[in-house]
Short mmCIF file of C-alpha atoms in Angstrom, two decimals:
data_model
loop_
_atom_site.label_atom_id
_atom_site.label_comp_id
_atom_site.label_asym_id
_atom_site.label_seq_id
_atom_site.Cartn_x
_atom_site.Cartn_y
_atom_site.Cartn_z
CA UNK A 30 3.91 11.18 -24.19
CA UNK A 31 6.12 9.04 -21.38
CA UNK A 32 5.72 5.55 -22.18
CA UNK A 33 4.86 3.33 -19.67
CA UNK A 34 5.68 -0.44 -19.58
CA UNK A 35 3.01 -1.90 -16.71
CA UNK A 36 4.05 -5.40 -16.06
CA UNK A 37 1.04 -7.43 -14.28
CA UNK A 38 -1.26 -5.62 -16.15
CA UNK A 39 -4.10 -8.32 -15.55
CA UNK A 40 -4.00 -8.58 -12.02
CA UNK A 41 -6.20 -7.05 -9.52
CA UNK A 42 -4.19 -4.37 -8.88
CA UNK A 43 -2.67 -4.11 -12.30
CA UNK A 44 -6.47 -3.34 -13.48
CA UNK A 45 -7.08 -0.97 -11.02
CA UNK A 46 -3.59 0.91 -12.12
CA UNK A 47 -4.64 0.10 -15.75
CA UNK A 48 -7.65 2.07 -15.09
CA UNK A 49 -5.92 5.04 -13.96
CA UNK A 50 -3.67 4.86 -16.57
CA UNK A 51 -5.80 4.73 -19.32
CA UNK A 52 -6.96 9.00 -19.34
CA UNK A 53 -3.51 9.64 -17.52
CA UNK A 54 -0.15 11.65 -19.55
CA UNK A 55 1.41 8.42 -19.89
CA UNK A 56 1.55 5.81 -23.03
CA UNK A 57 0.85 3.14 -21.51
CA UNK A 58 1.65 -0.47 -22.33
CA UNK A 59 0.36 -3.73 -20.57
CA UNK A 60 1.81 -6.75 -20.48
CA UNK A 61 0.60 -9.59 -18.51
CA UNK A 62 1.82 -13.21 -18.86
CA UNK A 63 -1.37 -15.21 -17.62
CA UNK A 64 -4.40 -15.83 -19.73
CA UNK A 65 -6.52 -15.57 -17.15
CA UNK A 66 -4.95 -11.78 -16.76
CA UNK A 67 -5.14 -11.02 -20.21
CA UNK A 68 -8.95 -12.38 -20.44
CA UNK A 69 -9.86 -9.85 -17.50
CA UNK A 70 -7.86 -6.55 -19.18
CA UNK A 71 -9.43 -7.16 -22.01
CA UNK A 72 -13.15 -7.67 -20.92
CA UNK A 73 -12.89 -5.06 -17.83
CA UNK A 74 -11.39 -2.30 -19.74
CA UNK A 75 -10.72 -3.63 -23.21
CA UNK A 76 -6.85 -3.44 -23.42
CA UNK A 77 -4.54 -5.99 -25.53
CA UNK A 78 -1.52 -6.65 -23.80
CA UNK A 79 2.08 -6.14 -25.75
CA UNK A 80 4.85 -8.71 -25.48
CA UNK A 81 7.56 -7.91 -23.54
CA UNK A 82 9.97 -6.56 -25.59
CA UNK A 83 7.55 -4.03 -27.44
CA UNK A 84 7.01 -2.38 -24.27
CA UNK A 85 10.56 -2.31 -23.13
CA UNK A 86 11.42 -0.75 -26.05
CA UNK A 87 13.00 2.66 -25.48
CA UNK A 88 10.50 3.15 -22.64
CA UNK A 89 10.47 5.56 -19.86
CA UNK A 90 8.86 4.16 -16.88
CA UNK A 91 8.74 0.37 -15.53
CA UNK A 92 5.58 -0.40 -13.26
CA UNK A 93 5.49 -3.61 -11.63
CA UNK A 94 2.10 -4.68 -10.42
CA UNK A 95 3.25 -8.07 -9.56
CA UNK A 96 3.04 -9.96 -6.27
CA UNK A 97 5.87 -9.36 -3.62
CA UNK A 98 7.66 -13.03 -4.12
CA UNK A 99 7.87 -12.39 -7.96
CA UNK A 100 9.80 -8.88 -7.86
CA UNK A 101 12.91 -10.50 -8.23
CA UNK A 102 12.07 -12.89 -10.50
CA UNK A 103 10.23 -10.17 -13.13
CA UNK A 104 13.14 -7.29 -12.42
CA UNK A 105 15.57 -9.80 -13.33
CA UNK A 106 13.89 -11.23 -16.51
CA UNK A 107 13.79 -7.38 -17.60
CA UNK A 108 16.79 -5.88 -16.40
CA UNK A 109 19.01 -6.08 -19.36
CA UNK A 110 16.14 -4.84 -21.58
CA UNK A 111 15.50 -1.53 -19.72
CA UNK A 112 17.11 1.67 -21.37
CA UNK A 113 19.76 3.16 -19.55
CA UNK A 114 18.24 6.43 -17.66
CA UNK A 115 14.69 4.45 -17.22
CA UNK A 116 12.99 4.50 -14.10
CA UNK A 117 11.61 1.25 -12.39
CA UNK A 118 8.80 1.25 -9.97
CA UNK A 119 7.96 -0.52 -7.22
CA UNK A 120 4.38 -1.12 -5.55
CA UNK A 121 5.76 -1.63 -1.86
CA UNK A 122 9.32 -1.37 -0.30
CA UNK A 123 9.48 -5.10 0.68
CA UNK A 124 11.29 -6.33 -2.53
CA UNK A 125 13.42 -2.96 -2.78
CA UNK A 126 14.15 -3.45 0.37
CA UNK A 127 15.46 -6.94 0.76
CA UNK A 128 17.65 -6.16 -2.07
CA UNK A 129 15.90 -8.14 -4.55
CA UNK A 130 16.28 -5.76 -7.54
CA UNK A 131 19.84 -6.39 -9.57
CA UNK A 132 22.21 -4.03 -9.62
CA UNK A 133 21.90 -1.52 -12.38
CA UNK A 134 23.62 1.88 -11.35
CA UNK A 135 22.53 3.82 -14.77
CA UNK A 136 18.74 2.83 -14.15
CA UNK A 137 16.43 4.53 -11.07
CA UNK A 138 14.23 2.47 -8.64
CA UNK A 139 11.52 4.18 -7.05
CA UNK A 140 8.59 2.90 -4.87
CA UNK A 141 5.48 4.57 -4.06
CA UNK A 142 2.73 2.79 -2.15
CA UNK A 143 -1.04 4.09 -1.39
CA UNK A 144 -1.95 4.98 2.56
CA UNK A 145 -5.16 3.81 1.72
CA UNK A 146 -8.48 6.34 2.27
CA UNK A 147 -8.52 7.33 6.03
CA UNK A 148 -10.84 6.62 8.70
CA UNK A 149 -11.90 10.31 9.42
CA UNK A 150 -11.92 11.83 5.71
CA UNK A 151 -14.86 14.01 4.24
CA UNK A 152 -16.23 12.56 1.23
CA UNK A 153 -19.34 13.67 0.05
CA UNK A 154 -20.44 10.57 -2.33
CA UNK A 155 -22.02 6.95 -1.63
CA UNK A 156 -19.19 6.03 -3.66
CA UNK A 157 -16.11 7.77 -1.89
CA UNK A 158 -17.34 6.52 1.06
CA UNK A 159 -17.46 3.11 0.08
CA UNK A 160 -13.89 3.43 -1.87
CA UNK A 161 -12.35 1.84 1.30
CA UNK A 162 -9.54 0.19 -0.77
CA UNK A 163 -8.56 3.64 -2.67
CA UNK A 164 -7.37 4.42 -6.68
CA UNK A 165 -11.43 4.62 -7.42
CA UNK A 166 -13.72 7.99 -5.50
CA UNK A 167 -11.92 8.44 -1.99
CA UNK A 168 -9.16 10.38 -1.41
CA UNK A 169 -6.22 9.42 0.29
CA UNK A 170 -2.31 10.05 0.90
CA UNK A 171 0.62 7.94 -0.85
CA UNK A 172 4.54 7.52 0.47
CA UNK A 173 7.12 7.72 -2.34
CA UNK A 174 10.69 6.35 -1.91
CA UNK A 175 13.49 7.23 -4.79
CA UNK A 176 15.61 4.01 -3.55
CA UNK A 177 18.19 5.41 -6.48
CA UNK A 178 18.71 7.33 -9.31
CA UNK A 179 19.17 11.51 -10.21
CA UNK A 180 17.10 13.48 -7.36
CA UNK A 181 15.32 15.25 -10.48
CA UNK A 182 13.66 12.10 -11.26
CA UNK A 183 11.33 11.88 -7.92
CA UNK A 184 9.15 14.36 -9.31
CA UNK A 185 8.37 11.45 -12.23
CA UNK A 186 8.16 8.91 -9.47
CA UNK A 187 5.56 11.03 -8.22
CA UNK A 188 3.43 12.18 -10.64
CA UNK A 189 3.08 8.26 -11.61
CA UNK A 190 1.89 7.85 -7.68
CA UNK A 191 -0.16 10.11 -7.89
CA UNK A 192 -1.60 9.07 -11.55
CA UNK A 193 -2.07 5.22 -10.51
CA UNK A 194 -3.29 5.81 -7.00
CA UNK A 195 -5.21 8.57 -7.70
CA UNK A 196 -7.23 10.56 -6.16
CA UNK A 197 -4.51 11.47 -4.38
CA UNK A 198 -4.53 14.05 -1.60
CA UNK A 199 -1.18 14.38 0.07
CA UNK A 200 2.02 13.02 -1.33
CA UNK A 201 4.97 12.13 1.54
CA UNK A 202 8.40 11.75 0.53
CA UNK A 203 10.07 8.83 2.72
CA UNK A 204 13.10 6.51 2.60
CA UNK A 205 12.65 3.13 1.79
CA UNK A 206 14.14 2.37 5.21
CA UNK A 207 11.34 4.74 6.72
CA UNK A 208 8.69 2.98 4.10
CA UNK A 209 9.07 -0.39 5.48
CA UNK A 210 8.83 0.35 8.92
CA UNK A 211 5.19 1.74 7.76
CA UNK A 212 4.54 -1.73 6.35
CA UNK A 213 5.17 -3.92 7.44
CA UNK A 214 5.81 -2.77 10.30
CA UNK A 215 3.25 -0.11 11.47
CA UNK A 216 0.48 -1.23 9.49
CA UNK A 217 0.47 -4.85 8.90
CA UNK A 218 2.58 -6.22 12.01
CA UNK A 219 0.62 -3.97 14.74
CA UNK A 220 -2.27 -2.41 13.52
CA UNK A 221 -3.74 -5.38 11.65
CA UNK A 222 -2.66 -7.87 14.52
CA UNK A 223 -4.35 -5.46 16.85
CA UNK A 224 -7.36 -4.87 14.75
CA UNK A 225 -7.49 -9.03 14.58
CA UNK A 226 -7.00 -9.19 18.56
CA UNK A 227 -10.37 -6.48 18.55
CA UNK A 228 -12.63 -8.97 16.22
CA UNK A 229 -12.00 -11.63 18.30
CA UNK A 230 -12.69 -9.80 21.46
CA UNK A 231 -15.88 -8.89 19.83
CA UNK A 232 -16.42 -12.58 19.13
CA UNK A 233 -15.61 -13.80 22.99
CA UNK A 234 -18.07 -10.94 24.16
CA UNK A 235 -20.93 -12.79 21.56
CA UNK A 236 -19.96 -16.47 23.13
CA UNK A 237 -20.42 -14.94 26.56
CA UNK A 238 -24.07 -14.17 25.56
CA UNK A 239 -23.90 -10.83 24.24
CA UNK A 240 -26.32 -10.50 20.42
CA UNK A 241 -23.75 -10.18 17.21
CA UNK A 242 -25.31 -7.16 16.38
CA UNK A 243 -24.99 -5.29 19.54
CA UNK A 244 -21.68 -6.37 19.67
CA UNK A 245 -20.51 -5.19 16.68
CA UNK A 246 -22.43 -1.86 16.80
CA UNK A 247 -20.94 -1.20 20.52
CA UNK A 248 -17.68 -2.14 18.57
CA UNK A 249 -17.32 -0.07 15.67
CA UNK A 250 -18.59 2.75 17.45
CA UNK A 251 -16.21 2.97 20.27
CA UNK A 252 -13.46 2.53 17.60
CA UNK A 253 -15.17 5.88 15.89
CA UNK A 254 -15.11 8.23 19.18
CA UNK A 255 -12.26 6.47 20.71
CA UNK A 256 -10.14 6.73 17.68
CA UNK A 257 -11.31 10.72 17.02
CA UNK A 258 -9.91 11.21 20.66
CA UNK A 259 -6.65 9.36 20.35
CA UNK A 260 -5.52 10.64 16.58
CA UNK A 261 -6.78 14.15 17.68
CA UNK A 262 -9.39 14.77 14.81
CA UNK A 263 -11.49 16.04 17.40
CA UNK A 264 -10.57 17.37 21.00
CA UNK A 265 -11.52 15.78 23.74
CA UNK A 266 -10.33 13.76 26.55
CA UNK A 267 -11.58 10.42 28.26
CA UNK A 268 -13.54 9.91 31.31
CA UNK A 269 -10.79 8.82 34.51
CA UNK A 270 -12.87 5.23 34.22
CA UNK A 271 -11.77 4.89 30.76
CA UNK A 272 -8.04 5.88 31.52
CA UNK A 273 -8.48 3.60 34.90
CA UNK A 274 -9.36 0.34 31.89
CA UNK A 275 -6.27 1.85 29.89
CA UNK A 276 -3.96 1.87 32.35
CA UNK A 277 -4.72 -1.65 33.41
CA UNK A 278 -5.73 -2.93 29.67
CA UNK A 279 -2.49 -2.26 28.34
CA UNK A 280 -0.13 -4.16 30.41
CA UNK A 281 -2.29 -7.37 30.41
CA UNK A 282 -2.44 -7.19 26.45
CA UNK A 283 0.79 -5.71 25.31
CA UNK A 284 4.35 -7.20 26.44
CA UNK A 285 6.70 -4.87 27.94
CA UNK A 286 8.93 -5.24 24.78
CA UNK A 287 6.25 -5.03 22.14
CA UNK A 288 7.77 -1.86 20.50
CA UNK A 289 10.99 -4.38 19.85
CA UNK A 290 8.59 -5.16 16.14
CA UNK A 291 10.12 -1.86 14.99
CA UNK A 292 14.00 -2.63 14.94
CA UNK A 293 15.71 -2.80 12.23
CA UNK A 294 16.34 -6.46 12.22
CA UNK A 295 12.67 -7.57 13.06
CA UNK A 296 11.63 -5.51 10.47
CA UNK A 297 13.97 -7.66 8.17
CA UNK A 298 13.02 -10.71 9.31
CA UNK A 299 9.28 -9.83 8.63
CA UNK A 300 10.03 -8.59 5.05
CA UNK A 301 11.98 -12.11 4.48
CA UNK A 302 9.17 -14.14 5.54
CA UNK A 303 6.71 -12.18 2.70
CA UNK A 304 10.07 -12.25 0.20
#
C-alpha cells in the first residue's frame, strides 16, 4: 500500500479526510499534536495517532490538514524528514502560493482543493442533499495543482483528491496561479462578499416592514431561478423589467473597477492577509 503521513489528523477537516482515508488504497498514518485532536480521532473514528517521525518514515505521501497560517511552520518542521521523491500536499494554494513551503527540488508539492457540492446537482438522498460542505453523500468537482515535481506524479496527486474529497465527480487540472484566483479570489473575495451584501439586503427589506419569512423565501427563491438563468442550467431569458433593474442595479452596487480584485497583485495581497 502507499503510505500516507496526514498531519492535522484531529482537526475538523483532518477527521473528515481521516474518514475517507480509512477504506481508501492508502496506509494511512495520523498524527496530530493537540490533545484535544487526538481525543476527537480517537472517539469519532477510533484512530491512535503516530509520532512524527514513525509516519515520516520512508513514506509516500504528505497531507497537511492544518490551518493556512501554520503551513509554513509544519512544512518546515518536516522538511528534512521527508524522503527524497515524496510528494507533499497541500489543502488550498494560499500557502503554496505565497511561497511558504522551503525549497526542496527532489520532493513534489501538489495542492488539490474541493469545489464544494453545487447549487444545481441531482442527488437523490436526504443525505446528499444536505452534504452542503462535501467529502460525506454529495458529489462535487475538485481543482488539483502539481506546484512541482515529475509530471507522472499528478496522477498520485489526484487519486489522493479524489480519495479525501470524495465523492468526487469531475477532477480539473489548474495552476496554482489559476487556483488562487478561484480562492480567494472568485470565491471568497466576490462571491461570499456578494452573497454577504444579499443577506443584508434581505435584512434591510425585514426592517422596512417586510415578515423574515417572506423575506427569506422571496430570497432564496429568486437566487434558485435567477441563478438557473444566469449559469445556463436551464434556458431561459429574463423579463425587459428585470434587465431594466440589472442595468441600473449594477452600477449603483458595483464600482467601475471592481474586476481590479482579480490582478495578480490584489490577489497577493489577499493571500498575505490569510498567510
Amino acid at each position: 500500500m502507499t503510505k500516507l503521513a496526514l498531519f492535522g489528523a484531529g482537526g475538523k477537516m483532518g477527521v473528515r479526510l481521516s474518514k475517507n482515508l480509512a477504506t481508501s488504497e492508502f496506509e494511512t498514518f495520523h498524527v496530530e499534536v493537540s490533545p484535544q485532536g487526538r481525543a476527537r480521532l480517537k472517539e469519532e473514528l477510533g484512530f491512535d495517532c503516530h509520532d512524527p517521525d514513525v509516519a515520516l518514515k520512508d513514506v509516500d505521501v504528505v497531507v497537511l490538514a492544518v490551518p493556512d497560517t501554520a503551513i509554513k511552520q509544519v512544512a518546515a518542521s518536516i522538511i528534512d524528514k521527508v524522503p527524497s521523491g515524496a510528494m507533499i500536499v497541500c489543502l488550498d494554494a494560499a500557502a503554496p502560493f505565497a511561497g511558504h513551503l522551503p525549497k526542496r527540488d527532489d520532493v513534489t508539492y501538489f495542492v488539490s482543493h474541493p469545489c464544494h457540492p453545487p447549487i444545481y446537482n441531482d442527488e437523490e438522498t436526504m443525505e446528499g442533499r444536505k452534504d452542503y460542505f462535501g467529502g460525506v453523500a454529495a458529489q462535487q468537482g475538485i481543482v488539483n495543482a502539481l506546484m512541482q515535481g515529475p509530471a507522472s506524479d499528478y496522477d498520485l496527486g489526484e487519486r489522493v483528491g479524489k480519495t479525501i474529497f470524495a465523492p468526487v465527480a469531475r477532477s480539473h487540472r489548474v495552476t496554482v496561479e489559476q487556483m488562487a484566483l478561484l480562492e480567494p479570489g472568485l470565491s471568497e473575495t466576490v462571491c461570499a462578499s456578494l452573497l454577504d451584501v444579499m443577506r443584508e439586503a434581505m435584512d434591510e427589506v425585514v426592517a422596512r416592514g417586510v415578515p423574515k419569512e417572506a423575506a427569506r423565501d422571496f430570497l432564496l427563491g429568486h437566487m434558485n431561478i435567477l441563478g438557473a438563468v444566469i449559469f445556463k442550467e436551464i434556458d431561459g431569458v429574463f423579463s425587459d423589467a428585470c434587465n431594466k433593474a440589472i442595468e441600473f442595479g449594477k452600477p449603483v452596487l458595483m464600482r467601475d473597477d471592481w474586476k481590479r480584485v482579480f490582478e495578480p497583485d490584489e490577489i497577493a495581497a489577499s493571500i498575505e492577509r490569510i498567510t
